[in-house]
Structures are given as structure tokens and as C-alpha cells.
PDB file of C-alpha atoms and ligand atoms in Angstrom:
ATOM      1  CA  UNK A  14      10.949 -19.903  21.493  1.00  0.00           C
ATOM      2  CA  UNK A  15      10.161 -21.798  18.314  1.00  0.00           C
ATOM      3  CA  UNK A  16       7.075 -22.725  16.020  1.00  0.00           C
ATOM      4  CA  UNK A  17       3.975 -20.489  15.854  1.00  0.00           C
ATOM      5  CA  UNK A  18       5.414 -18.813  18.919  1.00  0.00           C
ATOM      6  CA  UNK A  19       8.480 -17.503  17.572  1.00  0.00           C
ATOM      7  CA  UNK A  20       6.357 -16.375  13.972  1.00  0.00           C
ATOM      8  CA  UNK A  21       4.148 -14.549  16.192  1.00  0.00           C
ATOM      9  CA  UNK A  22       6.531 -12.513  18.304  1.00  0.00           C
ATOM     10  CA  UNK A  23       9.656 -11.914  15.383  1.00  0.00           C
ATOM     11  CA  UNK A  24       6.791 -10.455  13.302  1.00  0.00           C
ATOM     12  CA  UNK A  25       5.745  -8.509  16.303  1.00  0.00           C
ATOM     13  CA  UNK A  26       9.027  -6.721  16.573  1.00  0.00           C
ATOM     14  CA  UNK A  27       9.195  -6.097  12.939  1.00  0.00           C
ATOM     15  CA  UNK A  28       5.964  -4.442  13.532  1.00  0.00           C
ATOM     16  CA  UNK A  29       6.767  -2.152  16.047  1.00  0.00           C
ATOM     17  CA  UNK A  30      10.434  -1.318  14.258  1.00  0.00           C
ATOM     18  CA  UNK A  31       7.929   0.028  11.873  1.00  0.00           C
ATOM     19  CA  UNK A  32       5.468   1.587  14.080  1.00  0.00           C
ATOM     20  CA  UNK A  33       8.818   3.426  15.664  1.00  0.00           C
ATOM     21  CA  UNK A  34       9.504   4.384  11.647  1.00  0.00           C
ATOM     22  CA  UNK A  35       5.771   5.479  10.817  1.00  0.00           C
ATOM     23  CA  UNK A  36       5.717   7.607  14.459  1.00  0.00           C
ATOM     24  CA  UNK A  37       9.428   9.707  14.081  1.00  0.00           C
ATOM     25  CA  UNK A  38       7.641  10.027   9.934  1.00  0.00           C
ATOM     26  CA  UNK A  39       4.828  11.885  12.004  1.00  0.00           C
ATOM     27  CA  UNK A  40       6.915  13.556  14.431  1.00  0.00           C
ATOM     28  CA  UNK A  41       9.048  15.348  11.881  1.00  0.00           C
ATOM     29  CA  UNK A  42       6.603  15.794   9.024  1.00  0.00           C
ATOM     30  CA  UNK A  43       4.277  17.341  12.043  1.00  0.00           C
ATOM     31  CA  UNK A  44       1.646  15.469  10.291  1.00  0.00           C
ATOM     32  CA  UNK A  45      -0.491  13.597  12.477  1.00  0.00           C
ATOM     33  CA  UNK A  46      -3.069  12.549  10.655  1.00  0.00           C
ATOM     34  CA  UNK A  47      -2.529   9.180  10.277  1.00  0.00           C
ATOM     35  CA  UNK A  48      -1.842   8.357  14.190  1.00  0.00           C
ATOM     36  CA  UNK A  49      -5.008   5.969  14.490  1.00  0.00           C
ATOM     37  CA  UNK A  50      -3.261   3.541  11.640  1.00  0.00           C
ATOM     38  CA  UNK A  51       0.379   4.127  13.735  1.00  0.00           C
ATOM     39  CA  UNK A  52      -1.884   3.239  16.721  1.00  0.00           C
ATOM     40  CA  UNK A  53      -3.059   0.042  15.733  1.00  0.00           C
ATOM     41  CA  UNK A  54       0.130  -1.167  13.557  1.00  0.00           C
ATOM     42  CA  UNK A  55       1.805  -0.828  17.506  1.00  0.00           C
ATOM     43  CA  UNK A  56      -1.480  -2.221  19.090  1.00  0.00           C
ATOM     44  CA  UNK A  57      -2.407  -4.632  17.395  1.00  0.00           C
ATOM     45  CA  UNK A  58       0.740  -5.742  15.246  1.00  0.00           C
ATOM     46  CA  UNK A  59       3.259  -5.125  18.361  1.00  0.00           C
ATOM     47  CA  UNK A  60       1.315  -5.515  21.362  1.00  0.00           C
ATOM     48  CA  UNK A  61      -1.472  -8.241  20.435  1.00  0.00           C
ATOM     49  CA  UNK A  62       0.608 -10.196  18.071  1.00  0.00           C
ATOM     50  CA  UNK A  63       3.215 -10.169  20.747  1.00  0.00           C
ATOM     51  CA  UNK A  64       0.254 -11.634  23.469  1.00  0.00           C
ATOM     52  CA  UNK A  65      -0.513 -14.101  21.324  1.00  0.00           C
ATOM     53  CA  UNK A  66       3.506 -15.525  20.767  1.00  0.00           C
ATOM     54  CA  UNK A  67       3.866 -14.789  23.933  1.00  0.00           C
ATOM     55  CA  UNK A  68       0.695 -17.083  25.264  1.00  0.00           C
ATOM     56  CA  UNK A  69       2.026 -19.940  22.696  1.00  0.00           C
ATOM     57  CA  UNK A  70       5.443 -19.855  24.336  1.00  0.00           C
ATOM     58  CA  UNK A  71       4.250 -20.308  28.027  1.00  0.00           C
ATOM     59  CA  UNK A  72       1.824 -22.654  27.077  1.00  0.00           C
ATOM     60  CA  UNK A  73       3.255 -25.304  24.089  1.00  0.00           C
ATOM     61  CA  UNK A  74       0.506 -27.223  24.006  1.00  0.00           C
ATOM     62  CA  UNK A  75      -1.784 -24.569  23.093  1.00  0.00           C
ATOM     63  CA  UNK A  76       0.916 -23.871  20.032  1.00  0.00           C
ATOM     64  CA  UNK A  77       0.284 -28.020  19.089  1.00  0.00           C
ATOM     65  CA  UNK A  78      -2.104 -28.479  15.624  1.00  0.00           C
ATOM     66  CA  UNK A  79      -2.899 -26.871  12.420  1.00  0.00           C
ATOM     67  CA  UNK A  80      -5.545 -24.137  14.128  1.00  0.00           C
ATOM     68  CA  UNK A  81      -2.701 -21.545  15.778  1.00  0.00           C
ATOM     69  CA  UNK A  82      -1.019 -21.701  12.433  1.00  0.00           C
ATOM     70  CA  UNK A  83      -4.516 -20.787  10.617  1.00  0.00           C
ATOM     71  CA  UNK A  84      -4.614 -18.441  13.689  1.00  0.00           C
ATOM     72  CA  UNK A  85      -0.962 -16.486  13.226  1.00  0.00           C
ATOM     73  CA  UNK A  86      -2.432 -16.336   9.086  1.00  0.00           C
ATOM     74  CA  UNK A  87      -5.688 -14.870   9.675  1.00  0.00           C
ATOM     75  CA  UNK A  88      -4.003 -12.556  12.411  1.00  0.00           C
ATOM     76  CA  UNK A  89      -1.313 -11.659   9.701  1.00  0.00           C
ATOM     77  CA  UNK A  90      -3.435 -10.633   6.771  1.00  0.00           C
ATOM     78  CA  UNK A  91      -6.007  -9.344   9.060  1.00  0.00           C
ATOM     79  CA  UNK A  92      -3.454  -6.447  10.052  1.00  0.00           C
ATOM     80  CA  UNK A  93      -2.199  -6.412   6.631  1.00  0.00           C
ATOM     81  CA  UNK A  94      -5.134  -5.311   5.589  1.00  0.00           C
ATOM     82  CA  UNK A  95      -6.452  -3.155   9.190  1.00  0.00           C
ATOM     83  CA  UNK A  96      -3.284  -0.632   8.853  1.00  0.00           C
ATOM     84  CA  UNK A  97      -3.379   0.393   4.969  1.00  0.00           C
ATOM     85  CA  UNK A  98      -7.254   0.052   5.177  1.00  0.00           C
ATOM     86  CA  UNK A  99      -7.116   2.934   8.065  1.00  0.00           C
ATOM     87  CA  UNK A 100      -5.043   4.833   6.078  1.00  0.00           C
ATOM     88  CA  UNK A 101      -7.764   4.937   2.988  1.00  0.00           C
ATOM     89  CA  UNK A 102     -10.651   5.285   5.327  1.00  0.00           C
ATOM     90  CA  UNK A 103      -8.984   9.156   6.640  1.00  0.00           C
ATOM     91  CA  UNK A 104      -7.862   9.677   3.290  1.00  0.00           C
ATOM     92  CA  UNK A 105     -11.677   9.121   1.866  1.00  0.00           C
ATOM     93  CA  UNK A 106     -10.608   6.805  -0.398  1.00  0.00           C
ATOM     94  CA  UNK A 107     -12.789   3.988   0.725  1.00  0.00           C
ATOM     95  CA  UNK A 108     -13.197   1.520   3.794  1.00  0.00           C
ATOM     96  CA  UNK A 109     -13.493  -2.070   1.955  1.00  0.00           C
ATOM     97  CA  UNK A 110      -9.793  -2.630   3.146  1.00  0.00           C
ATOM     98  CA  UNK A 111     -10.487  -1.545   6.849  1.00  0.00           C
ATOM     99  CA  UNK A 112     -13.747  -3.787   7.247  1.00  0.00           C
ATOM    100  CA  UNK A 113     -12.500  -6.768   6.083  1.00  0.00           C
ATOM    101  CA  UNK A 114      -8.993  -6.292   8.023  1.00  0.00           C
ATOM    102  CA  UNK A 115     -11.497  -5.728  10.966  1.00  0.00           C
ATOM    103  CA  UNK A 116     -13.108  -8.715  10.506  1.00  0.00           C
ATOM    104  CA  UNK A 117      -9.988 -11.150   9.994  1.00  0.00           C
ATOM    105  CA  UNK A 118      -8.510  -9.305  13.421  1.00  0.00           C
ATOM    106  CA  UNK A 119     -11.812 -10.205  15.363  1.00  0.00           C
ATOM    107  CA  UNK A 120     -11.774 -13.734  13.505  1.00  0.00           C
ATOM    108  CA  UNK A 121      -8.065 -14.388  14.714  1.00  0.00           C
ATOM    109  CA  UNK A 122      -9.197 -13.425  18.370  1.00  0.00           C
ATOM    110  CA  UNK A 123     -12.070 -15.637  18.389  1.00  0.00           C
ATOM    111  CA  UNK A 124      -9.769 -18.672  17.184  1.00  0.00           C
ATOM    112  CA  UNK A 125      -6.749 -17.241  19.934  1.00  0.00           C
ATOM    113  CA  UNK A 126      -9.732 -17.587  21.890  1.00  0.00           C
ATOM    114  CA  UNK A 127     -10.807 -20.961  20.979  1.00  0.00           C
ATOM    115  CA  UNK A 128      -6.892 -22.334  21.087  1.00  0.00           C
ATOM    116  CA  UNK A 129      -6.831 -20.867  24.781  1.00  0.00           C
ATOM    117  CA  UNK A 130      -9.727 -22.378  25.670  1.00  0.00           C
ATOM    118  CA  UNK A 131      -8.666 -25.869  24.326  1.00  0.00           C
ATOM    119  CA  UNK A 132      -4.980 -25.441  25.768  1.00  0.00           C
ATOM    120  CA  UNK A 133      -6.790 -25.467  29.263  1.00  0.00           C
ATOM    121  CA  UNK A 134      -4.988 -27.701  31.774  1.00  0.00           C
ATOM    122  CA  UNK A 135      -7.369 -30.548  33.533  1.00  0.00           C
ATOM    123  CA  UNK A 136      -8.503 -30.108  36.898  1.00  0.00           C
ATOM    124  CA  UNK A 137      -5.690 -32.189  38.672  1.00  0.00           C
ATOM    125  CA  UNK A 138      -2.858 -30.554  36.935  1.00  0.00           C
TER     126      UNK A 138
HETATM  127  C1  HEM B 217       9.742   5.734  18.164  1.00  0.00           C
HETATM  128  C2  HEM B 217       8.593   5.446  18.731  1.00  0.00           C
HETATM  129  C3  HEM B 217       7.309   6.235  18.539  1.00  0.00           C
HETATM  130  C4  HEM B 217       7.100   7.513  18.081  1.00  0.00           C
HETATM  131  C5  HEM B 217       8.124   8.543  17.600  1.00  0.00           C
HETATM  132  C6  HEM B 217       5.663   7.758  18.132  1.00  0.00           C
HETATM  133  C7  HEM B 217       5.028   8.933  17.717  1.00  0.00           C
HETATM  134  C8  HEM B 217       3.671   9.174  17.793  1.00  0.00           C
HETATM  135  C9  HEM B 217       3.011  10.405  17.342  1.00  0.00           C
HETATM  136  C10 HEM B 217       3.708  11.626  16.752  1.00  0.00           C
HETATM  137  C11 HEM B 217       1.686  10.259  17.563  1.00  0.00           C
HETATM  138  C12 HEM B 217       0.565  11.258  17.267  1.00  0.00           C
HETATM  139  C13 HEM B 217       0.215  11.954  18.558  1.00  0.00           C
HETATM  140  C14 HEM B 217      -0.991  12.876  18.430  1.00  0.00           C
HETATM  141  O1  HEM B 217      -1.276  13.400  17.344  1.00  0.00           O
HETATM  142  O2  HEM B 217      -1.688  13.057  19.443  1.00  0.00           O
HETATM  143  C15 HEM B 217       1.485   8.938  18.156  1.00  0.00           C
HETATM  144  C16 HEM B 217       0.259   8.408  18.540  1.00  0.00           C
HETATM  145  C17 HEM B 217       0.088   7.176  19.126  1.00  0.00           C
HETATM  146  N1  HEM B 217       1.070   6.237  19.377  1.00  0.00           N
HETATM  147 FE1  HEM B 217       3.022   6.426  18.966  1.00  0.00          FE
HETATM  148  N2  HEM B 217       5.040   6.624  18.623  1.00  0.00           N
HETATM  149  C18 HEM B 217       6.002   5.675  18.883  1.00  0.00           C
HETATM  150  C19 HEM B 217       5.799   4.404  19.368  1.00  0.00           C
HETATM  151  C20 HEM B 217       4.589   3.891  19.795  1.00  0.00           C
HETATM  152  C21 HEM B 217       4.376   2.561  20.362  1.00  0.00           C
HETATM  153  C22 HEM B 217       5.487   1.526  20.570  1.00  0.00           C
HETATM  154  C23 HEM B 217       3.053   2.464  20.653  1.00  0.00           C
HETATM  155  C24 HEM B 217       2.266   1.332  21.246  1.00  0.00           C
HETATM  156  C25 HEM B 217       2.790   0.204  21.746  1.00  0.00           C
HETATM  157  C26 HEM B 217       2.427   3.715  20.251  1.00  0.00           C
HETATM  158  C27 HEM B 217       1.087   3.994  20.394  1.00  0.00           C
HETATM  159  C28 HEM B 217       0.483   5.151  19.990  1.00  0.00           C
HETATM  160  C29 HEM B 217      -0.958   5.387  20.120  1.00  0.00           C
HETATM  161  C30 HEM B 217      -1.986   4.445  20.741  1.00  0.00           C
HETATM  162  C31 HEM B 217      -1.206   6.656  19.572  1.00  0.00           C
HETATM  163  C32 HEM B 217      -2.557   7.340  19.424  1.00  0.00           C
HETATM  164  C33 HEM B 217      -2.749   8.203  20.641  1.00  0.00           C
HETATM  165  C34 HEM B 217      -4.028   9.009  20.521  1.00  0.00           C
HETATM  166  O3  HEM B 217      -4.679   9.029  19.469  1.00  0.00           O
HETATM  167  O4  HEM B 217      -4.344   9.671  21.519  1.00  0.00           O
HETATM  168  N3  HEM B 217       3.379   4.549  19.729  1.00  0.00           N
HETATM  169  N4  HEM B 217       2.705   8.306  18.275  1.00  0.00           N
HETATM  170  C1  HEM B 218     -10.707  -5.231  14.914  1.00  0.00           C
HETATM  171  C2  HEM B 218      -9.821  -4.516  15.550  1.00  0.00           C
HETATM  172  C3  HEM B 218      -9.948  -3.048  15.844  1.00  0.00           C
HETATM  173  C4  HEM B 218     -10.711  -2.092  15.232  1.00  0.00           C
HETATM  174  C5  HEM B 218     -11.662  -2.244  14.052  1.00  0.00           C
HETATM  175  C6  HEM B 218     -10.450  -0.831  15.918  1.00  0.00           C
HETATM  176  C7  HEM B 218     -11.055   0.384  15.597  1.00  0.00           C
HETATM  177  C8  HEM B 218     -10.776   1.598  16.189  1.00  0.00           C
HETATM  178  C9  HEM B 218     -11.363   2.877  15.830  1.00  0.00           C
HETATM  179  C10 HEM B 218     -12.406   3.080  14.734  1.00  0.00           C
HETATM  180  C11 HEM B 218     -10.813   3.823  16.616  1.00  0.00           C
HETATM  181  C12 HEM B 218     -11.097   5.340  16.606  1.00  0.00           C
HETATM  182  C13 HEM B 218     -10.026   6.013  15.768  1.00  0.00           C
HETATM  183  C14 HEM B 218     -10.244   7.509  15.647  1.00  0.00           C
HETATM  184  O1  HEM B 218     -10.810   8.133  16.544  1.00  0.00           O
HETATM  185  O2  HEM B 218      -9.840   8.076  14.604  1.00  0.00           O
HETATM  186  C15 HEM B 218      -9.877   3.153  17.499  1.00  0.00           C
HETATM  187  C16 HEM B 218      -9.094   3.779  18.426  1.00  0.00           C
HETATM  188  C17 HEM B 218      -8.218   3.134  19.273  1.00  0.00           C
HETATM  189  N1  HEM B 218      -7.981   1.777  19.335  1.00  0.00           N
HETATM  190 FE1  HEM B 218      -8.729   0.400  18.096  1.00  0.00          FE
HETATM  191  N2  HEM B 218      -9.548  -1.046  16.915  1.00  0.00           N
HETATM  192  C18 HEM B 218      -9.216  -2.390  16.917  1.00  0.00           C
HETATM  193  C19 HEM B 218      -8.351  -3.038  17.747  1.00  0.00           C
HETATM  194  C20 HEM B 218      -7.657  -2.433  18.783  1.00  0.00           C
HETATM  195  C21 HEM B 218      -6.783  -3.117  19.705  1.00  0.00           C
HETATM  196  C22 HEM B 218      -6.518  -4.643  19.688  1.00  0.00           C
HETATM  197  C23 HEM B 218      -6.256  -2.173  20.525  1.00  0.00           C
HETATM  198  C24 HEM B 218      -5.273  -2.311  21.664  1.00  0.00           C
HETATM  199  C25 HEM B 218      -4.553  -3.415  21.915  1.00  0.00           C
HETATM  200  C26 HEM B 218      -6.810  -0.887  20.112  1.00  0.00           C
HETATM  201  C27 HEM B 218      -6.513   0.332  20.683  1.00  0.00           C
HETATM  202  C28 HEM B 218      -7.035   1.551  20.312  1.00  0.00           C
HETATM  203  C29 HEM B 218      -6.626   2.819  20.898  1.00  0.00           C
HETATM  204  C30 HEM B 218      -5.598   3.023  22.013  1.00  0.00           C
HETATM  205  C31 HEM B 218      -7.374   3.813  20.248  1.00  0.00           C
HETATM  206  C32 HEM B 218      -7.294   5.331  20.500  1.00  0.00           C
HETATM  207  C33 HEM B 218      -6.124   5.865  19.696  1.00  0.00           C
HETATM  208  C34 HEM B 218      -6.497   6.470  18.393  1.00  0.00           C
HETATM  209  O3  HEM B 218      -7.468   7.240  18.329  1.00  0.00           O
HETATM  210  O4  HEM B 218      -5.815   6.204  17.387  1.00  0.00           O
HETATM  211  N3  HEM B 218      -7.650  -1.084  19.050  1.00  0.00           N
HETATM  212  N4  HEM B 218      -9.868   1.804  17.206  1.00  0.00           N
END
């Protein structure tokens, strides 16, 4: 595994090391509160993140060009932004951070989408 594969999947498991962290935090502090943001740092940081390195690896030439290296940036910041932003959005403290991490993640599906779509082998393959 190399390239925009290998970014997407080592960050993965450093995301879900710390989704492991943030769950035994809630598990001995018996404060749940913040499960949706432990949720989606695993769901979409671990498990989507991990899709998408996967997808590059079994299919190189969808991992060729500058747009799944825009895509593993806009996927980065988006959940950069997504976890922390669910964590102000229970704590009242505003959701500015959530929406726009929201909008990068669906932004960085549409282009996974669009590199998928382009990756597509020809008929006679
Ligand atoms: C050491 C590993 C983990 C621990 C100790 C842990 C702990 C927890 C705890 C305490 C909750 C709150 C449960 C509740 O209040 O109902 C929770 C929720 C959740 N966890 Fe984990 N977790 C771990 C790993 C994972 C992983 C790897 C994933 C996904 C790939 C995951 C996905 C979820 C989801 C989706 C919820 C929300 C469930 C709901 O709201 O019904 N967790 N976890
Ligand atoms: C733009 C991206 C996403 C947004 C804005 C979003 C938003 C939300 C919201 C608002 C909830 C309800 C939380 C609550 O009841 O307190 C939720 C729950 C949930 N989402 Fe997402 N989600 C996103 C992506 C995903 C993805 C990619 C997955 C799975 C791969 C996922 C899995 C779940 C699960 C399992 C729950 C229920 C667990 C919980 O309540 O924490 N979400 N999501």
C-alpha cells in the first residue's frame, strides 16, 4: 500500500486508536454524553476513511492525479472539524464547526464519488 492509499488508511488507524481512547474515557468517567462525536470519529475517521484507502489500494488507477489527494484533504479537515464541532453542538456552545465539517465530509464523498466513477474499467476489461 502506498500513495493516497496508504495516507488514507494509516490515518484511519490513528483514528480509531483514538476512538478506542475517547470510548474507555467514557466508559470509566460513566459519562456518555459525548458518544455521537466517539461515533463518528470511529465512523467516519476509522471506517469511511478506511473505505476510501482501502478502494485506492484495490483499484491504483483510481489513486492516479491530483483529485484523490484534494479528496484525502477535504476528507481530513472535514473530520477535523465534524468531531470537535459535535462536541460544541451538545455542549451548546455553537454549531459553525459541525456544519462546515458536515459539509467538507459530504464534499469528500461526492469527489470519492467522482474518482470511483472515473476509475471505472472499460467494457472489455
Ligand atoms: C476500545 C474500544 C471502544 C470502547 C471502549 C467504546 C465505548 C463506547 C461507549 C461507552 C459508548 C456509549 C454507549 C451509550 O451511551 O449507549 C459508545 C458508543 C458508540 N460506539 Fe464505541 N467504543 C469503542 C470502539 C468503537 C468502534 C471501533 C466503533 C466503530 C467502528 C464504535 C462505534 C460506536 C457507536 C456508533 C456508538 C454510538 C452508539 C449509539 O449511540 O447507540 N465504538 N462506545
Ligand atoms: C456529513 C456526515 C455526517 C453527519 C452530518 C452525521 C450526522 C449525524 C447526526 C446528527 C446523528 C444523530 C446524533 C444524535 O442523535 O445525537 C447521527 C447519528 C449517527 N450517525 Fe451520523 N452523520 C454523518 C456521517 C455518518 C457516517 C459516514 C456514518 C457511518 C459510516 C454515520 C453513522 C451514524 C450512526 C451509527 C449514528 C447513531 C449513533 C449516535 O447516535 O451517535 N454517520 N449522525
Amino acid at each position: 500500500m502506498r500513495g493516497v492509499a496508504f495516507w488514507f488508511f494509516v490515518t484511519a488507524v490513528l483514528y480509531v486508536i483514538a476512538g478506542m481512547l475517547f470510548g474507555i474515557h467514557m466508559s470509566v468517567s460513566q459519562d456518555h454524553s459525548l458518544a455521537p462525536a466517539h461515533a463518528h470519529l470511529n465512523l467516519v475517521g476509522w471506517v469511511s476513511m478506511g473505505l476510501f484507502g482501502t478502494y485506492y489500494h484495490v483499484v491504483p488507477k483510481a489513486a492516479e492525479g491530483l483529485l484523490p489527494k484534494i479528496h484525502f484533504a477535504v476528507a481530513t479537515v472535514g473530520l477535523w472539524l465534524l468531531v470537535p464541532g459535535i462536541v460544541s453542538a451538545i455542549q451548546d456552545n455553537g454549531e459553525t464547526l459541525a456544519k462546515a465539517g458536515s459539509l467538507l465530509t459530504v464534499v469528500s464523498a461526492l469527489i470519492f464519488l467522482a474518482t470511483v466513477i472515473r476509475s471505472r474499467a472499460p467494457a472489455w476489461q
